[in-house]
Amino acid sequence: MQNYIKTIKESECLTRDYSLNATHSKIDTEKRTVELSFSSNTPYQRWQDANEVLEHRAGSIDLSRLNNKGALLVNHDWNRQIGVVEHAYIDGDKARAVVKFSKRQEAQDFFQDVQDGIIANVSVGYKVDQAEPDHNNKAVRVTKWQPFEISLVSVPADVTVGIGRNTAQSINQETAKLEAVLNHMTTTNPEGERMSNEVSNLNHVNKGDVTGVSSAKEAVRSFDEGIKNERERVAQIGSLAREFQQADFARSYIDNGASFESFQKDLLLHVQSTQRERLRTLEQQSPQVNAVQSCANNIGMSDKETREFSLTKAMRAMSQPMSAQAREDAKLEFDASETAKRKMGIYDDSFVIPTDVLQRDFTVAGGGNALVGTELRASSFIDMLRNKSIMMSIAQRLSGLRGNLSIPRQTQGSNVYWVGEKEDVGEGNIVTDQIHLSPKRLGAYLEVSRELITNSSLDAETMVRNDLLAALATGIDTAALYGTGQDKQPLGLTKTSGIATVEYDAASPSLADYIGLETSIALQNADVANMRYLLNPALRGAAKTTPRLPNSEMTVWESGNTINGYNVEVTNQIANNQVIFGDFSQLIIGLWDGLRLTVNPYALDKSGGIRVVVMQSVDFAVRRPESFAIANKKVVV
């Protein structure tokens, strides 16, 4: 018994499962709360020859962690919190709690399953502080313990898998269980064959040999860890495959035992290749199509609904919160926004423009409010944003993202060997790491007159959209170039470590200075044909008056908007006296679905206008810093 007590006290997390009967639980659908019992003093067979009994007297249970907004989890997964514990208390020989479910879609689904009786089990995670033997009842009585989370569980834990079993008999029981699992693993994972061979050796452990039993126990722990890692590998690959809707592509990686990192790398290449193929097909069908966007977060709006969707109606309703008529006029817009927010897991007071609207071509719908003779170039909201943003037009874009994204990259190539006939090639050391994208919320605001949003013409709608796009484009370009990576900002290109920098002495760069930028990249084996320059208008003007060579009539600026044969992009977002050169396909811009609007109808009350704040989640990452070089004017001290 003392060994059992020592074992459970050393464990940081024990669990116990109980039945959750929705008909006997108090469910408040409006408040999204459920009152449930999460533990009792019923004996629980934790070991082969002894039970565990949790005492439920005052002073035995420390409910402080649960009553401090303890977590409601799914299957004890600390990364899947679906609610909180509002109140936990002792009720006779049981412990009860009132739990509140989150408004997120996943939590809503679990709440519905509880109401329908589909989720039938609840489990508690706890830590034992004090315990004593109860020899009369062959039990360990836990006299002080602390629950710290409550979980909804789909499958109750196997009661035969207890803690503290230290006999050869329990080792053999564990061996039998492992053999059953590994019989399957040997057909799907080469590592499983090695593990299976080692498991078979456990059957020969001498029952009286303490050393042999100890070694077997250590082996079992190793196998448990291997099974845990295998499950995590499969879960990670499956999760990423579902996010990109590539379940078929992932199947072979799961079956062949490929690592998550290798799958991640190959998936990115596969998705890019697939999108390029889809783009070529679509371009053949319609010359106006110039981008392929993810439709994973579409809410199913019809073509008629997306064409009738009006930002000016939505802004008008948000600027007149007390007007029932304005809200009724924008019923389509607000219904679509709420549906999009639920699907994306957004729970705040903002107005979300659905992905359906962002992706559809903005053309004249032929309604009575459209101006006669007015035509707009067919282009989606996202394509229009790309055309207004220099960085969006030249960088690698990943749109329609949800959650965080990690992208593997190779930082060091493999070795090359000279070998003779029948000699083995040495193993190359390919060094990789990961770059990470996580949503950072970019906010930009614009001022709109009330007269504009009360005008329902197509011209007014176009002007509002263009103003929104201009505000977003400026914010994205500035952050992509100069984001500090601090104070909630993403890390911009010029702040990324590993990028070569040079200085020039004259008032503006000479041709030799530009060539110096090109050479610094070539020395890193990173020069490619599609590199380009970024300048501001002042340096463009200087390049048009700077001779290529002394006494030459030709200037650094060449016909076709090029410098030394490379294309040049000009934007006011580039800092004074700075030149950026490189392969901008190595800069990744991640865009998350959920373009949000909020309206402050009182910020400009004296001028009769309103302030609109537009928010977009975005992040940036540089795959190969050596693909870029920056020139700055030398500072004279």
Coordinates of C-alpha atoms in Angstrom, one line a residue, residues 382-398 472-482 492-493 533-535 568-574 583-591 619-621:
I382 CA -8.5 40.8 -52.6
D383 CA -7.2 41.3 -56.1
M384 CA -7.9 45.1 -55.8
L385 CA -6.0 45.1 -52.5
R386 CA -3.1 43.4 -54.3
N387 CA -3.1 46.0 -57.0
K388 CA -2.9 48.9 -54.5
S389 CA -0.2 47.3 -52.3
I390 CA 3.3 47.1 -53.8
M391 CA 4.3 44.3 -51.3
M392 CA 1.1 42.3 -52.0
S393 CA 1.9 42.4 -55.7
I394 CA 5.5 41.1 -55.5
A395 CA 5.6 38.9 -52.4
Q396 CA 4.4 35.3 -52.0
R397 CA 0.9 35.5 -50.6
L398 CA -0.9 32.9 -48.5
L472 CA -5.1 48.6 -45.8
A473 CA -2.5 48.7 -48.6
T474 CA -0.6 51.5 -46.9
G475 CA -0.6 49.6 -43.6
I476 CA 0.5 46.3 -45.1
D477 CA 3.3 47.8 -47.1
T478 CA 4.7 49.7 -44.1
A479 CA 4.5 46.7 -41.8
A480 CA 6.0 44.3 -44.4
L481 CA 9.0 46.6 -44.7
Y482 CA 9.5 48.1 -41.3
G492 CA 9.2 43.4 -41.3
L493 CA 11.8 42.7 -44.1
Y533 CA 14.6 47.0 -56.8
L534 CA 12.4 49.0 -54.4
L535 CA 12.9 52.8 -54.3
V568 CA 12.0 48.7 -60.2
E569 CA 9.0 49.3 -58.0
V570 CA 8.5 52.8 -56.6
T571 CA 6.5 53.5 -53.5
N572 CA 6.4 56.3 -50.9
Q573 CA 6.6 53.6 -48.2
I574 CA 10.3 53.2 -48.7
D583 CA 13.9 38.2 -54.7
F584 CA 10.6 39.2 -53.2
S585 CA 9.1 35.7 -53.7
Q586 CA 11.1 34.8 -50.6
L587 CA 9.0 37.2 -48.5
I588 CA 5.8 35.5 -47.4
I589 CA 2.7 37.6 -46.6
G590 CA 0.0 35.6 -44.6
L591 CA -3.6 36.9 -44.6
D619 CA 2.0 38.4 -40.7
F620 CA 5.2 38.3 -42.7
A621 CA 8.2 36.0 -42.8

